[in-house]
């Protein structure tokens, strides 16, 4: 069984494109000072008035500086640093110095133990996030490598709907117990649950309707986010959002209402979608 400390969305929630068990928690970082770096994710070990300390799954300890301009979210809602407690799982985004193990935080996404437990219990039961590893169109089944590195076969039926991008399914996945709020923030919350548009300030326009697709449009390697229900012991998909991962150095295909994610620095792995992040590398 995967432990709660391995399971912090809503990344990805989500953050860059959806991951499928690639890369470990907290092994991001790097980038040049003054530029947005991939996030650092870990368990809070200490909190002060303007700092917190994170311990990543790799065992590294990061000192995170929080200022009056830092944005702190929990379940998509603003909170104070004093609301963050030791034992919480936090994703810190901003300027990362991997040599000094510091983060100048622009945004923090906090997930407490109860939310982690709910996400763990519901993954593969009421929702699923991961990557397609095989397609059995004749028997209406998809093999998914979930973001907790568990392989699962899911069923499709006449009630299953597919759409390009994940924007249209994020609220459903959150309602089903998944963590997707962690994806907001880098672009001002455009892909997360937090609202706001890139640059902040003005109210975001209503996104266009999702682009409907079919099973034939899904390819091995695509990332998926879906809600579903158990039928005959099998997870049967109700609604699935599909995103084609980008080739290295290339923009990924996305739907009209799926906001672009920041590119990872050269030589680094894109951030996984939050929800149930992958366990650390073996």
PDB file of C-alpha atoms in Angstrom:
ATOM      1  CA  UNK A   1       0.000   0.000   0.000  1.00  0.00           C
ATOM      2  CA  UNK A   2       1.291   3.430  -0.831  1.00  0.00           C
ATOM      3  CA  UNK A   3       1.763   5.657   2.212  1.00  0.00           C
ATOM      4  CA  UNK A   4       0.098   9.048   2.558  1.00  0.00           C
ATOM      5  CA  UNK A   5       3.454  10.830   2.410  1.00  0.00           C
ATOM      6  CA  UNK A   6       3.860   9.477  -1.125  1.00  0.00           C
ATOM      7  CA  UNK A   7       0.464  10.597  -2.265  1.00  0.00           C
ATOM      8  CA  UNK A   8       0.212  14.381  -2.322  1.00  0.00           C
ATOM      9  CA  UNK A   9      -3.824  17.127  -7.299  1.00  0.00           C
ATOM     10  CA  UNK A  10      -3.679  18.475  -7.206  1.00  0.00           C
ATOM     11  CA  UNK A  11      -0.144  18.458  -7.559  1.00  0.00           C
ATOM     12  CA  UNK A  12      -1.082  18.261  -9.037  1.00  0.00           C
ATOM     13  CA  UNK A  13      -3.158  18.680  -8.555  1.00  0.00           C
ATOM     14  CA  UNK A  14      -1.422  19.758 -12.216  1.00  0.00           C
ATOM     15  CA  UNK A  15       1.387  22.074 -12.629  1.00  0.00           C
ATOM     16  CA  UNK A  16       2.622  20.716 -15.845  1.00  0.00           C
ATOM     17  CA  UNK A  17       1.220  17.908 -17.861  1.00  0.00           C
ATOM     18  CA  UNK A  18      -0.048  14.810 -16.167  1.00  0.00           C
ATOM     19  CA  UNK A  19       2.597  12.408 -15.014  1.00  0.00           C
ATOM     20  CA  UNK A  20       2.442   8.686 -14.892  1.00  0.00           C
ATOM     21  CA  UNK A  21       4.840   7.544 -12.251  1.00  0.00           C
ATOM     22  CA  UNK A  22       7.878   9.242 -13.726  1.00  0.00           C
ATOM     23  CA  UNK A  23      10.159  11.144 -11.367  1.00  0.00           C
ATOM     24  CA  UNK A  24      10.041  11.445  -7.607  1.00  0.00           C
ATOM     25  CA  UNK A  25       8.450  13.896  -5.267  1.00  0.00           C
ATOM     26  CA  UNK A  26      10.701  16.776  -4.404  1.00  0.00           C
ATOM     27  CA  UNK A  27      13.274  15.896  -7.054  1.00  0.00           C
ATOM     28  CA  UNK A  28      12.370  18.938  -9.063  1.00  0.00           C
ATOM     29  CA  UNK A  29      14.115  22.210  -8.354  1.00  0.00           C
ATOM     30  CA  UNK A  30      16.997  23.693 -10.249  1.00  0.00           C
ATOM     31  CA  UNK A  31      16.619  26.432 -12.791  1.00  0.00           C
ATOM     32  CA  UNK A  32      18.388  29.747 -12.768  1.00  0.00           C
ATOM     33  CA  UNK A  33      17.843  32.251 -10.012  1.00  0.00           C
ATOM     34  CA  UNK A  34      15.230  34.809 -10.981  1.00  0.00           C
ATOM     35  CA  UNK A  35      13.320  32.351 -13.158  1.00  0.00           C
ATOM     36  CA  UNK A  36      10.337  30.182 -12.282  1.00  0.00           C
ATOM     37  CA  UNK A  37      11.613  26.729 -11.402  1.00  0.00           C
ATOM     38  CA  UNK A  38       9.843  23.387 -11.147  1.00  0.00           C
ATOM     39  CA  UNK A  39       8.267  23.012  -7.696  1.00  0.00           C
ATOM     40  CA  UNK A  40       9.596  21.402  -4.567  1.00  0.00           C
ATOM     41  CA  UNK A  41       7.178  19.072  -2.827  1.00  0.00           C
ATOM     42  CA  UNK A  42       7.436  17.500   0.584  1.00  0.00           C
ATOM     43  CA  UNK A  43       6.237  17.137   4.152  1.00  0.00           C
ATOM     44  CA  UNK A  44       6.305  20.175   6.429  1.00  0.00           C
ATOM     45  CA  UNK A  45       8.661  19.687   9.370  1.00  0.00           C
ATOM     46  CA  UNK A  46       8.592  23.206  10.845  1.00  0.00           C
ATOM     47  CA  UNK A  47       6.717  26.503  10.393  1.00  0.00           C
ATOM     48  CA  UNK A  48       7.655  30.004  11.589  1.00  0.00           C
ATOM     49  CA  UNK A  49       6.203  33.437  10.903  1.00  0.00           C
ATOM     50  CA  UNK A  50       7.797  33.710   7.467  1.00  0.00           C
ATOM     51  CA  UNK A  51       9.470  30.385   6.745  1.00  0.00           C
ATOM     52  CA  UNK A  52       8.679  26.716   6.608  1.00  0.00           C
ATOM     53  CA  UNK A  53      10.859  23.665   6.194  1.00  0.00           C
ATOM     54  CA  UNK A  54      10.011  20.834   3.805  1.00  0.00           C
ATOM     55  CA  UNK A  55      11.462  17.354   3.738  1.00  0.00           C
ATOM     56  CA  UNK A  56      11.202  15.833   0.272  1.00  0.00           C
ATOM     57  CA  UNK A  57      10.669  12.154  -0.443  1.00  0.00           C
ATOM     58  CA  UNK A  58      14.345  12.010  -1.447  1.00  0.00           C
ATOM     59  CA  UNK A  59      15.252  13.124   2.070  1.00  0.00           C
ATOM     60  CA  UNK A  60      16.365  16.659   1.214  1.00  0.00           C
ATOM     61  CA  UNK A  61      15.394  19.508   3.547  1.00  0.00           C
ATOM     62  CA  UNK A  62      14.377  22.796   1.876  1.00  0.00           C
ATOM     63  CA  UNK A  63      14.007  26.159   3.605  1.00  0.00           C
ATOM     64  CA  UNK A  64      11.017  27.968   2.068  1.00  0.00           C
ATOM     65  CA  UNK A  65      10.754  31.739   2.463  1.00  0.00           C
ATOM     66  CA  UNK A  66       7.187  33.106   2.487  1.00  0.00           C
ATOM     67  CA  UNK A  67       6.476  36.820   1.977  1.00  0.00           C
ATOM     68  CA  UNK A  68       3.390  39.009   1.951  1.00  0.00           C
ATOM     69  CA  UNK A  69       3.122  38.456  -1.812  1.00  0.00           C
ATOM     70  CA  UNK A  70       3.294  34.659  -1.598  1.00  0.00           C
ATOM     71  CA  UNK A  71       0.018  32.941  -2.421  1.00  0.00           C
ATOM     72  CA  UNK A  72      -0.993  30.066  -0.126  1.00  0.00           C
ATOM     73  CA  UNK A  73      -3.858  27.766  -1.141  1.00  0.00           C
ATOM     74  CA  UNK A  74      -5.626  24.802   0.361  1.00  0.00           C
ATOM     75  CA  UNK A  75      -8.355  23.070  -1.636  1.00  0.00           C
ATOM     76  CA  UNK A  76      -8.220  26.033  -4.009  1.00  0.00           C
ATOM     77  CA  UNK A  77      -8.930  28.572  -1.256  1.00  0.00           C
ATOM     78  CA  UNK A  78      -6.515  31.162   0.202  1.00  0.00           C
ATOM     79  CA  UNK A  79      -5.154  30.426   3.671  1.00  0.00           C
ATOM     80  CA  UNK A  80      -2.513  31.932   5.971  1.00  0.00           C
ATOM     81  CA  UNK A  81       0.915  30.494   6.662  1.00  0.00           C
ATOM     82  CA  UNK A  82      -0.224  29.945  10.246  1.00  0.00           C
ATOM     83  CA  UNK A  83      -2.811  27.487   8.866  1.00  0.00           C
ATOM     84  CA  UNK A  84      -0.035  25.251   7.536  1.00  0.00           C
ATOM     85  CA  UNK A  85       0.961  22.619  10.092  1.00  0.00           C
ATOM     86  CA  UNK A  86       3.858  20.179  10.473  1.00  0.00           C
ATOM     87  CA  UNK A  87       2.875  16.920   8.810  1.00  0.00           C
ATOM     88  CA  UNK A  88       1.014  18.659   5.979  1.00  0.00           C
ATOM     89  CA  UNK A  89       2.150  17.995   2.433  1.00  0.00           C
ATOM     90  CA  UNK A  90       3.095  21.195   0.614  1.00  0.00           C
ATOM     91  CA  UNK A  91       4.132  22.046  -2.925  1.00  0.00           C
ATOM     92  CA  UNK A  92       6.297  25.169  -3.070  1.00  0.00           C
ATOM     93  CA  UNK A  93       6.597  27.076  -6.339  1.00  0.00           C
ATOM     94  CA  UNK A  94       8.906  29.986  -6.987  1.00  0.00           C
ATOM     95  CA  UNK A  95      12.643  30.489  -7.313  1.00  0.00           C
ATOM     96  CA  UNK A  96      14.457  27.320  -6.292  1.00  0.00           C
ATOM     97  CA  UNK A  97      18.148  27.048  -5.458  1.00  0.00           C
ATOM     98  CA  UNK A  98      18.905  23.328  -5.373  1.00  0.00           C
ATOM     99  CA  UNK A  99      22.481  23.852  -4.196  1.00  0.00           C
ATOM    100  CA  UNK A 100      21.444  25.867  -1.127  1.00  0.00           C
ATOM    101  CA  UNK A 101      18.154  23.949  -0.761  1.00  0.00           C
ATOM    102  CA  UNK A 102      16.055  27.112  -0.616  1.00  0.00           C
ATOM    103  CA  UNK A 103      12.825  28.310  -2.198  1.00  0.00           C
ATOM    104  CA  UNK A 104      11.642  31.900  -2.503  1.00  0.00           C
ATOM    105  CA  UNK A 105       7.964  31.012  -2.632  1.00  0.00           C
ATOM    106  CA  UNK A 106       5.538  32.607  -5.044  1.00  0.00           C
ATOM    107  CA  UNK A 107       2.904  29.995  -4.214  1.00  0.00           C
ATOM    108  CA  UNK A 108       2.316  27.215  -1.718  1.00  0.00           C
ATOM    109  CA  UNK A 109      -0.311  24.500  -2.071  1.00  0.00           C
ATOM    110  CA  UNK A 110      -1.153  22.760   1.195  1.00  0.00           C
ATOM    111  CA  UNK A 111      -2.749  19.328   1.595  1.00  0.00           C
ATOM    112  CA  UNK A 112      -3.496  17.943   5.035  1.00  0.00           C
ATOM    113  CA  UNK A 113      -3.500  14.319   6.152  1.00  0.00           C
ATOM    114  CA  UNK A 114      -7.284  13.925   5.888  1.00  0.00           C
ATOM    115  CA  UNK A 115      -7.284  15.092   2.261  1.00  0.00           C
ATOM    116  CA  UNK A 116      -4.410  12.743   1.460  1.00  0.00           C
ATOM    117  CA  UNK A 117      -6.222   9.826   3.054  1.00  0.00           C
ATOM    118  CA  UNK A 118      -9.371  10.568   1.055  1.00  0.00           C
ATOM    119  CA  UNK A 119      -7.412  10.821  -2.199  1.00  0.00           C
ATOM    120  CA  UNK A 120      -5.627   7.562  -1.443  1.00  0.00           C
ATOM    121  CA  UNK A 121      -8.838   5.701  -0.647  1.00  0.00           C
ATOM    122  CA  UNK A 122     -10.710   6.952  -3.715  1.00  0.00           C
ATOM    123  CA  UNK A 123      -7.973   6.554  -6.333  1.00  0.00           C
ATOM    124  CA  UNK A 124      -9.100   3.817  -8.705  1.00  0.00           C
ATOM    125  CA  UNK A 125     -12.505   3.680  -7.020  1.00  0.00           C
ATOM    126  CA  UNK A 126     -14.207   6.988  -7.859  1.00  0.00           C
ATOM    127  CA  UNK A 127     -11.516   8.693  -9.951  1.00  0.00           C
ATOM    128  CA  UNK A 128      -8.273   7.880 -11.708  1.00  0.00           C
ATOM    129  CA  UNK A 129      -5.300   9.936 -12.900  1.00  0.00           C
ATOM    130  CA  UNK A 130      -2.456   8.480 -14.904  1.00  0.00           C
ATOM    131  CA  UNK A 131      -1.096   7.487 -18.293  1.00  0.00           C
ATOM    132  CA  UNK A 132      -2.469   5.086 -20.908  1.00  0.00           C
ATOM    133  CA  UNK A 133      -0.212   2.058 -21.343  1.00  0.00           C
ATOM    134  CA  UNK A 134      -2.453  -0.157 -23.509  1.00  0.00           C
ATOM    135  CA  UNK A 135      -5.754   0.067 -25.379  1.00  0.00           C
ATOM    136  CA  UNK A 136      -8.145  -2.849 -25.920  1.00  0.00           C
ATOM    137  CA  UNK A 137     -10.743  -1.256 -28.186  1.00  0.00           C
ATOM    138  CA  UNK A 138     -12.479  -4.557 -28.927  1.00  0.00           C
ATOM    139  CA  UNK A 139     -13.241  -5.159 -25.249  1.00  0.00           C
ATOM    140  CA  UNK A 140     -13.594  -1.465 -24.321  1.00  0.00           C
ATOM    141  CA  UNK A 141     -10.753  -1.421 -21.826  1.00  0.00           C
ATOM    142  CA  UNK A 142      -7.784   0.850 -21.118  1.00  0.00           C
ATOM    143  CA  UNK A 143      -4.697  -0.055 -19.128  1.00  0.00           C
ATOM    144  CA  UNK A 144      -3.644   2.898 -16.956  1.00  0.00           C
ATOM    145  CA  UNK A 145      -0.438   3.443 -15.016  1.00  0.00           C
ATOM    146  CA  UNK A 146      -1.761   5.590 -12.206  1.00  0.00           C
ATOM    147  CA  UNK A 147       0.219   8.450 -10.710  1.00  0.00           C
ATOM    148  CA  UNK A 148       0.785   6.348  -7.581  1.00  0.00           C
ATOM    149  CA  UNK A 149       2.590   3.865  -9.870  1.00  0.00           C
ATOM    150  CA  UNK A 150      -0.197   1.273  -9.680  1.00  0.00           C
ATOM    151  CA  UNK A 151      -1.306  -0.375 -12.930  1.00  0.00           C
ATOM    152  CA  UNK A 152      -5.076  -0.646 -13.353  1.00  0.00           C
ATOM    153  CA  UNK A 153      -7.388  -1.762 -16.150  1.00  0.00           C
ATOM    154  CA  UNK A 154     -10.481   0.411 -16.517  1.00  0.00           C
ATOM    155  CA  UNK A 155     -13.672  -0.372 -18.407  1.00  0.00           C
ATOM    156  CA  UNK A 156     -15.615   1.790 -20.847  1.00  0.00           C
ATOM    157  CA  UNK A 157     -19.267   1.571 -21.794  1.00  0.00           C
ATOM    158  CA  UNK A 158     -22.017   3.476 -23.585  1.00  0.00           C
ATOM    159  CA  UNK A 159     -22.130   6.002 -20.760  1.00  0.00           C
ATOM    160  CA  UNK A 160     -18.454   6.947 -21.045  1.00  0.00           C
ATOM    161  CA  UNK A 161     -17.636  10.368 -22.492  1.00  0.00           C
ATOM    162  CA  UNK A 162     -14.231  11.626 -23.633  1.00  0.00           C
ATOM    163  CA  UNK A 163     -12.948  15.167 -24.074  1.00  0.00           C
ATOM    164  CA  UNK A 164      -9.723  16.846 -25.094  1.00  0.00           C
ATOM    165  CA  UNK A 165      -7.867  18.341 -22.138  1.00  0.00           C
ATOM    166  CA  UNK A 166      -8.595  18.055 -18.443  1.00  0.00           C
ATOM    167  CA  UNK A 167     -10.246  21.382 -17.629  1.00  0.00           C
ATOM    168  CA  UNK A 168     -13.748  19.988 -18.046  1.00  0.00           C
ATOM    169  CA  UNK A 169     -13.201  17.082 -15.636  1.00  0.00           C
ATOM    170  CA  UNK A 170     -11.172  18.700 -12.852  1.00  0.00           C
ATOM    171  CA  UNK A 171     -14.172  19.759 -10.775  1.00  0.00           C
ATOM    172  CA  UNK A 172     -15.678  16.278 -11.124  1.00  0.00           C
ATOM    173  CA  UNK A 173     -12.438  14.629 -10.020  1.00  0.00           C
ATOM    174  CA  UNK A 174     -12.185  16.979  -7.041  1.00  0.00           C
ATOM    175  CA  UNK A 175     -15.760  16.111  -6.064  1.00  0.00           C
ATOM    176  CA  UNK A 176     -14.831  12.433  -6.336  1.00  0.00           C
ATOM    177  CA  UNK A 177     -12.019  12.877  -3.826  1.00  0.00           C
ATOM    178  CA  UNK A 178      -9.066  13.612  -6.096  1.00  0.00           C
ATOM    179  CA  UNK A 179      -6.542  16.380  -5.453  1.00  0.00           C
ATOM    180  CA  UNK A 180      -6.402  18.700  -8.453  1.00  0.00           C
ATOM    181  CA  UNK A 181      -6.145  22.104  -6.791  1.00  0.00           C
ATOM    182  CA  UNK A 182      -2.353  21.929  -6.724  1.00  0.00           C
ATOM    183  CA  UNK A 183      -2.211  22.638 -10.434  1.00  0.00           C
ATOM    184  CA  UNK A 184      -3.293  26.244 -10.016  1.00  0.00           C
ATOM    185  CA  UNK A 185      -0.895  29.054  -9.357  1.00  0.00           C
ATOM    186  CA  UNK A 186       1.952  29.049 -11.869  1.00  0.00           C
ATOM    187  CA  UNK A 187      -0.376  30.472 -14.475  1.00  0.00           C
ATOM    188  CA  UNK A 188      -2.534  32.267 -11.904  1.00  0.00           C
ATOM    189  CA  UNK A 189      -4.823  29.308 -11.260  1.00  0.00           C
ATOM    190  CA  UNK A 190      -5.977  28.830 -14.833  1.00  0.00           C
ATOM    191  CA  UNK A 191      -5.754  25.040 -14.740  1.00  0.00           C
ATOM    192  CA  UNK A 192      -6.373  24.548 -11.052  1.00  0.00           C
ATOM    193  CA  UNK A 193      -9.313  25.016  -8.811  1.00  0.00           C
ATOM    194  CA  UNK A 194      -8.205  28.412  -7.531  1.00  0.00           C
ATOM    195  CA  UNK A 195      -9.555  30.731 -10.205  1.00  0.00           C
ATOM    196  CA  UNK A 196      -7.974  33.813 -11.688  1.00  0.00           C
ATOM    197  CA  UNK A 197      -6.239  34.156 -15.013  1.00  0.00           C
ATOM    198  CA  UNK A 198      -2.626  34.547 -15.989  1.00  0.00           C
ATOM    199  CA  UNK A 199      -1.257  37.706 -14.484  1.00  0.00           C
ATOM    200  CA  UNK A 200      -4.086  37.920 -11.937  1.00  0.00           C
ATOM    201  CA  UNK A 201      -6.428  40.830 -11.449  1.00  0.00           C
ATOM    202  CA  UNK A 202      -9.316  40.558 -13.900  1.00  0.00           C
ATOM    203  CA  UNK A 203     -11.917  37.835 -13.707  1.00  0.00           C
ATOM    204  CA  UNK A 204     -11.227  34.961 -16.097  1.00  0.00           C
ATOM    205  CA  UNK A 205     -13.582  34.598 -19.032  1.00  0.00           C
ATOM    206  CA  UNK A 206     -15.873  31.574 -19.190  1.00  0.00           C
ATOM    207  CA  UNK A 207     -13.928  28.821 -20.965  1.00  0.00           C
ATOM    208  CA  UNK A 208     -15.297  27.323 -24.172  1.00  0.00           C
ATOM    209  CA  UNK A 209     -17.119  24.004 -24.066  1.00  0.00           C
ATOM    210  CA  UNK A 210     -14.822  20.955 -23.993  1.00  0.00           C
ATOM    211  CA  UNK A 211     -13.930  19.349 -27.299  1.00  0.00           C
ATOM    212  CA  UNK A 212     -15.563  15.917 -27.409  1.00  0.00           C
ATOM    213  CA  UNK A 213     -13.445  13.068 -28.746  1.00  0.00           C
ATOM    214  CA  UNK A 214     -13.829   9.291 -29.142  1.00  0.00           C
ATOM    215  CA  UNK A 215     -11.924   6.217 -28.033  1.00  0.00           C
ATOM    216  CA  UNK A 216     -10.218   6.175 -31.423  1.00  0.00           C
ATOM    217  CA  UNK A 217      -8.557   9.509 -30.570  1.00  0.00           C
ATOM    218  CA  UNK A 218      -6.839   8.109 -27.483  1.00  0.00           C
ATOM    219  CA  UNK A 219      -3.262   6.875 -27.887  1.00  0.00           C
ATOM    220  CA  UNK A 220      -0.832   4.930 -25.740  1.00  0.00           C
ATOM    221  CA  UNK A 221       1.150   7.481 -23.750  1.00  0.00           C
ATOM    222  CA  UNK A 222      -1.731   9.938 -23.411  1.00  0.00           C
ATOM    223  CA  UNK A 223      -2.375  11.263 -19.920  1.00  0.00           C
ATOM    224  CA  UNK A 224      -5.871  10.907 -18.522  1.00  0.00           C
ATOM    225  CA  UNK A 225      -7.988  12.231 -15.670  1.00  0.00           C
ATOM    226  CA  UNK A 226     -11.338  10.537 -15.160  1.00  0.00           C
ATOM    227  CA  UNK A 227     -14.249   9.961 -12.866  1.00  0.00           C
ATOM    228  CA  UNK A 228     -15.967   6.612 -12.656  1.00  0.00           C
ATOM    229  CA  UNK A 229     -17.806   4.040 -10.627  1.00  0.00           C
ATOM    230  CA  UNK A 230     -17.328   0.391  -9.747  1.00  0.00           C
ATOM    231  CA  UNK A 231     -19.431  -1.981 -11.851  1.00  0.00           C
ATOM    232  CA  UNK A 232     -18.945  -5.682 -11.386  1.00  0.00           C
ATOM    233  CA  UNK A 233     -15.739  -5.008  -9.505  1.00  0.00           C
ATOM    234  CA  UNK A 234     -14.203  -2.965 -12.340  1.00  0.00           C
ATOM    235  CA  UNK A 235     -13.686   0.795 -12.451  1.00  0.00           C
ATOM    236  CA  UNK A 236     -15.926   2.010 -15.267  1.00  0.00           C
ATOM    237  CA  UNK A 237     -15.204   5.466 -16.655  1.00  0.00           C
ATOM    238  CA  UNK A 238     -17.956   8.080 -16.668  1.00  0.00           C
ATOM    239  CA  UNK A 239     -16.017  11.116 -17.930  1.00  0.00           C
ATOM    240  CA  UNK A 240     -12.410  11.214 -19.096  1.00  0.00           C
ATOM    241  CA  UNK A 241     -10.166  14.130 -20.029  1.00  0.00           C
ATOM    242  CA  UNK A 242      -7.280  13.237 -22.324  1.00  0.00           C
ATOM    243  CA  UNK A 243      -4.016  15.106 -22.857  1.00  0.00           C
ATOM    244  CA  UNK A 244      -1.270  14.152 -25.266  1.00  0.00           C
ATOM    245  CA  UNK A 245       2.148  14.589 -23.636  1.00  0.00           C
ATOM    246  CA  UNK A 246       4.570  16.882 -25.413  1.00  0.00           C
ATOM    247  CA  UNK A 247       7.682  15.569 -27.067  1.00  0.00           C
ATOM    248  CA  UNK A 248      10.831  16.960 -25.418  1.00  0.00           C
ATOM    249  CA  UNK A 249      11.120  20.620 -26.324  1.00  0.00           C
ATOM    250  CA  UNK A 250       7.726  20.681 -28.075  1.00  0.00           C
ATOM    251  CA  UNK A 251       4.325  22.036 -27.096  1.00  0.00           C
ATOM    252  CA  UNK A 252       1.773  19.375 -26.218  1.00  0.00           C
ATOM    253  CA  UNK A 253      -1.583  19.086 -27.934  1.00  0.00           C
ATOM    254  CA  UNK A 254      -4.385  20.494 -25.841  1.00  0.00           C
ATOM    255  CA  UNK A 255      -7.996  21.455 -26.060  1.00  0.00           C
ATOM    256  CA  UNK A 256      -9.141  25.007 -26.613  1.00  0.00           C
ATOM    257  CA  UNK A 257      -9.892  25.442 -22.914  1.00  0.00           C
ATOM    258  CA  UNK A 258      -6.844  23.654 -21.545  1.00  0.00           C
ATOM    259  CA  UNK A 259      -4.382  26.283 -20.360  1.00  0.00           C
ATOM    260  CA  UNK A 260      -0.694  25.968 -21.339  1.00  0.00           C
ATOM    261  CA  UNK A 261       1.714  24.743 -18.725  1.00  0.00           C
ATOM    262  CA  UNK A 262       5.188  26.167 -18.228  1.00  0.00           C
ATOM    263  CA  UNK A 263       7.917  24.166 -19.965  1.00  0.00           C
ATOM    264  CA  UNK A 264      10.350  22.331 -17.730  1.00  0.00           C
ATOM    265  CA  UNK A 265      13.955  23.495 -17.917  1.00  0.00           C
ATOM    266  CA  UNK A 266      16.181  21.491 -20.245  1.00  0.00           C
ATOM    267  CA  UNK A 267      17.070  18.084 -18.874  1.00  0.00           C
ATOM    268  CA  UNK A 268      14.332  18.045 -16.254  1.00  0.00           C
ATOM    269  CA  UNK A 269      11.118  16.086 -16.003  1.00  0.00           C
ATOM    270  CA  UNK A 270       7.826  18.037 -16.274  1.00  0.00           C
ATOM    271  CA  UNK A 271       5.858  18.308 -13.056  1.00  0.00           C
ATOM    272  CA  UNK A 272       3.255  15.549 -12.602  1.00  0.00           C
ATOM    273  CA  UNK A 273      -0.357  16.427 -12.244  1.00  0.00           C
ATOM    274  CA  UNK A 274      -1.357  16.617  -8.627  1.00  0.00           C
ATOM    275  CA  UNK A 275      -3.972  14.219  -7.375  1.00  0.00           C
ATOM    276  CA  UNK A 276      -1.878  11.276  -6.314  1.00  0.00           C
ATOM    277  CA  UNK A 277       1.758  12.078  -7.162  1.00  0.00           C
ATOM    278  CA  UNK A 278       4.186   9.274  -7.954  1.00  0.00           C
ATOM    279  CA  UNK A 279       6.207   7.510  -5.317  1.00  0.00           C
ATOM    280  CA  UNK A 280       9.951   8.130  -5.142  1.00  0.00           C
ATOM    281  CA  UNK A 281      12.287   6.356  -7.580  1.00  0.00           C
ATOM    282  CA  UNK A 282      13.478   2.932  -6.477  1.00  0.00           C
TER     283      UNK A 282
END
